[in-house]
Structures are given as structure tokens and as C-alpha cells.
Amino acid sequence: MVTNQDDRAPRKKLGARHKARRRAVDLLFEAEARGVTDLPGLIAERTELAAGDESMPPVSGYTETLVTGVGVDRTQLDSVIGSHLQQWTLQRLPAVDRAILRVAVWELFNAADVPPAVAVDEAVELAKELSTDESPSYINGVLGRIATLAPQVRAAAAATSQRAASGPEPA
């Protein structure tokens, strides 16, 4: 079937952050599939490969931030995600959905420059691109529930870093 230009839905222009998120999901998916736990090593490997092969996209700084952040906080992220799933366990979800959820929840809790609605929308878009037909709505529901926690988690993190910056309390 041939469609003309007018029949096509407008395509959303993919920004640098969207591409970085997608690359982070790809790397996290790969790491899980291969059983790789050294995420900084995987990033270094991919950076080196990209430098020698112009057909491979470079690893952006934001991709590195996401992958590293998910790696450091994975236990907490998985606990939060698992407690907000309905009728599923984290291990029963498709691996790509786990990667998408981990990136999105990390952003919800840690990326102060990313509004929660943007983190959720980006995750849904990635699910549309990369996963099953049911995944976008399921991910949207899970993240909608988790997003209500984001302000408290961000405030607690800010208070903790403020206390750490001010030094130890007098005894």
C-alpha cells in the first residue's frame, strides 16, 4: 500500500535527550541479556567502538549519566518499580520494559532538570518504539503511580546533599 504525504501522521522530531534515553535503554538491555554488571566498562567499550566506527552512534554524556545512575541505584529502583506493578512481577516483564522503567524512574527521582511528565512521556514513547503493543499503557500506569513519589524523593535527596555540604553537625 502506498500512502501519500498527507496520509501520514506527523513524525515527532527526536531530540538529543530522547536519543540518549533510547541508547541508555539499549545498553541496559544489552547488559542484562549478556549478564554484564560492569556498566562503566560497557560504556567505555561502546565509546571506544563508536570512536573507531562512524556507523555506530557515540555514547552521549546523558546516556552515560543514565546508565551509571541506574547501575548505582538499581536495587532501589527495582524495589520501587516492583512495589508499583499490578498483576506482574519485575522479572515477568519484558526485559526492554524493565530497562525503560529503570531509566524513567531514575529520571523521576534524580534528574531535577527533567519534569516528571516529560520522564513519563519519554518512557511511553520508548515503549511504543521498542516494546509490545500493551507496554506503553502499562508503563504509563506504573510510572503515573511512581511519579507521585518523585517530589518527596527529590526533596529528601536535596536535604541529604545540603546536610552533607554543610559538614558534620556539632556533637
Tab-separated table of C-alpha atoms in Angstrom, residues 12-155:
chain	number	residue	atom	x	y	z
A	12	LYS	CA	7.871	13.834	16.221
A	13	LYS	CA	11.396	15.184	15.912
A	14	LEU	CA	13.646	13.199	18.182
A	15	GLY	CA	15.796	15.375	20.399
A	16	ALA	CA	19.215	14.634	21.813
A	17	ARG	CA	17.807	13.612	25.192
A	18	HIS	CA	15.361	11.160	23.572
A	19	LYS	CA	18.218	9.589	21.634
A	20	ALA	CA	20.292	9.431	24.832
A	21	ARG	CA	17.441	7.699	26.677
A	22	ARG	CA	16.993	5.210	23.854
A	23	ARG	CA	20.718	4.459	23.835
A	24	ALA	CA	20.640	4.022	27.630
A	25	VAL	CA	17.750	1.553	27.300
A	26	ASP	CA	19.701	-0.311	24.589
A	27	LEU	CA	22.803	-0.520	26.790
A	28	LEU	CA	20.859	-1.611	29.874
A	29	PHE	CA	19.007	-4.231	27.833
A	30	GLU	CA	22.306	-5.495	26.413
A	31	ALA	CA	23.926	-5.596	29.850
A	32	GLU	CA	21.061	-7.644	31.275
A	33	ALA	CA	20.994	-10.027	28.288
A	34	ARG	CA	24.752	-10.604	28.499
A	35	GLY	CA	24.903	-10.679	32.303
A	36	VAL	CA	27.218	-7.650	32.367
A	37	THR	CA	27.421	-5.958	35.764
A	38	ASP	CA	30.299	-3.581	34.952
A	39	LEU	CA	28.220	-0.799	33.380
A	40	PRO	CA	31.062	1.762	33.325
A	41	GLY	CA	33.126	-0.861	31.489
A	42	LEU	CA	30.314	-1.412	28.978
A	43	ILE	CA	30.042	2.343	28.403
A	44	ALA	CA	33.815	2.581	27.882
A	45	GLU	CA	33.677	-0.344	25.432
A	46	ARG	CA	30.846	1.256	23.435
A	47	THR	CA	32.581	4.657	23.466
A	48	GLU	CA	35.737	3.076	22.074
A	49	LEU	CA	33.792	1.167	19.411
A	50	ALA	CA	31.952	4.332	18.353
A	51	ALA	CA	35.232	6.218	18.051
A	52	GLY	CA	36.504	3.639	15.571
A	53	ASP	CA	33.269	3.110	13.622
A	54	GLU	CA	31.370	6.118	12.332
A	55	SER	CA	28.283	3.981	11.636
A	56	MET	CA	27.907	3.479	15.404
A	57	PRO	CA	26.450	6.430	17.311
A	58	PRO	CA	28.628	7.908	20.053
A	59	VAL	CA	27.681	7.469	23.694
A	60	SER	CA	26.435	10.849	24.876
A	61	GLY	CA	27.134	12.271	28.297
A	62	TYR	CA	23.459	11.975	29.204
A	63	THR	CA	23.397	8.306	28.166
A	64	GLU	CA	26.378	7.723	30.436
A	65	THR	CA	24.653	9.588	33.286
A	66	LEU	CA	21.508	7.469	32.907
A	67	VAL	CA	23.276	4.114	32.648
A	68	THR	CA	25.622	4.896	35.531
A	69	GLY	CA	22.773	6.222	37.682
A	70	VAL	CA	20.613	3.165	37.025
A	71	GLY	CA	23.581	0.927	37.820
A	72	VAL	CA	24.259	2.642	41.142
A	73	ASP	CA	20.591	2.817	42.208
A	74	ARG	CA	19.302	-0.402	40.626
A	75	THR	CA	18.310	-2.141	43.859
A	76	GLN	CA	16.252	0.855	44.999
A	77	LEU	CA	14.769	1.360	41.513
A	78	ASP	CA	13.755	-2.296	41.217
A	79	SER	CA	12.182	-2.199	44.678
A	80	VAL	CA	10.111	0.883	43.844
A	81	ILE	CA	9.103	-0.440	40.427
A	82	GLY	CA	8.236	-3.873	41.813
A	83	SER	CA	6.029	-2.400	44.532
A	84	HIS	CA	4.019	-0.444	41.930
A	85	LEU	CA	3.399	-3.246	39.418
A	86	GLN	CA	-0.086	-4.670	39.189
A	87	GLN	CA	-0.580	-8.346	38.308
A	88	TRP	CA	3.073	-8.685	37.261
A	89	THR	CA	6.466	-9.118	38.834
A	90	LEU	CA	9.511	-7.241	37.620
A	91	GLN	CA	11.095	-10.440	36.297
A	92	ARG	CA	7.980	-11.325	34.265
A	93	LEU	CA	8.057	-8.019	32.374
A	94	PRO	CA	9.808	-7.941	29.011
A	95	ALA	CA	13.481	-7.044	29.515
A	96	VAL	CA	13.110	-3.903	27.418
A	97	ASP	CA	10.247	-2.743	29.652
A	98	ARG	CA	12.445	-3.235	32.720
A	99	ALA	CA	15.150	-1.085	31.115
A	100	ILE	CA	12.642	1.623	30.146
A	101	LEU	CA	11.133	1.686	33.641
A	102	ARG	CA	14.550	1.844	35.311
A	103	VAL	CA	15.626	4.816	33.185
A	104	ALA	CA	12.330	6.631	33.746
A	105	VAL	CA	12.237	6.069	37.500
A	106	TRP	CA	15.875	7.132	37.816
A	107	GLU	CA	14.966	10.363	35.989
A	108	LEU	CA	11.859	10.871	38.120
A	109	PHE	CA	13.922	10.629	41.297
A	110	ASN	CA	17.244	12.176	40.252
A	111	ALA	CA	17.037	14.417	37.193
A	112	ALA	CA	15.960	17.772	38.625
A	113	ASP	CA	16.023	19.337	35.138
A	114	VAL	CA	13.502	16.799	33.778
A	115	PRO	CA	9.870	17.438	34.714
A	116	PRO	CA	8.112	14.242	35.846
A	117	ALA	CA	5.618	14.470	32.973
A	118	VAL	CA	8.495	14.509	30.481
A	119	ALA	CA	10.129	11.431	32.045
A	120	VAL	CA	6.826	9.545	31.845
A	121	ASP	CA	6.087	10.703	28.277
A	122	GLU	CA	9.562	9.744	27.083
A	123	ALA	CA	9.226	6.286	28.621
A	124	VAL	CA	5.880	5.770	26.900
A	125	GLU	CA	7.391	6.870	23.574
A	126	LEU	CA	10.285	4.431	24.024
A	127	ALA	CA	7.814	1.641	24.793
A	128	LYS	CA	5.931	2.476	21.586
A	129	GLU	CA	9.190	2.258	19.620
A	130	LEU	CA	10.759	-0.755	21.282
A	131	SER	CA	8.221	-2.985	23.013
A	132	THR	CA	4.861	-4.701	22.737
A	133	ASP	CA	1.544	-3.056	21.890
A	134	GLU	CA	0.431	-3.329	25.535
A	135	SER	CA	3.618	-1.923	27.036
A	136	PRO	CA	3.050	1.825	26.523
A	137	SER	CA	-0.204	1.920	28.504
A	138	TYR	CA	1.133	-0.427	31.200
A	139	ILE	CA	4.329	1.627	31.602
A	140	ASN	CA	2.271	4.829	31.687
A	141	GLY	CA	0.151	3.439	34.526
A	142	VAL	CA	3.129	2.221	36.563
A	143	LEU	CA	5.018	5.490	36.113
A	144	GLY	CA	1.899	7.521	36.870
A	145	ARG	CA	1.766	5.876	40.296
A	146	ILE	CA	5.516	6.248	40.892
A	147	ALA	CA	5.576	9.883	39.721
A	148	THR	CA	3.561	10.867	42.790
A	149	LEU	CA	6.613	9.921	44.884
A	150	ALA	CA	9.106	11.965	42.849
A	151	PRO	CA	8.714	15.298	44.700
A	152	GLN	CA	9.307	13.674	48.093
A	153	VAL	CA	12.288	11.639	46.846
A	154	ARG	CA	13.856	14.700	45.209
A	155	ALA	CA	13.279	16.808	48.355
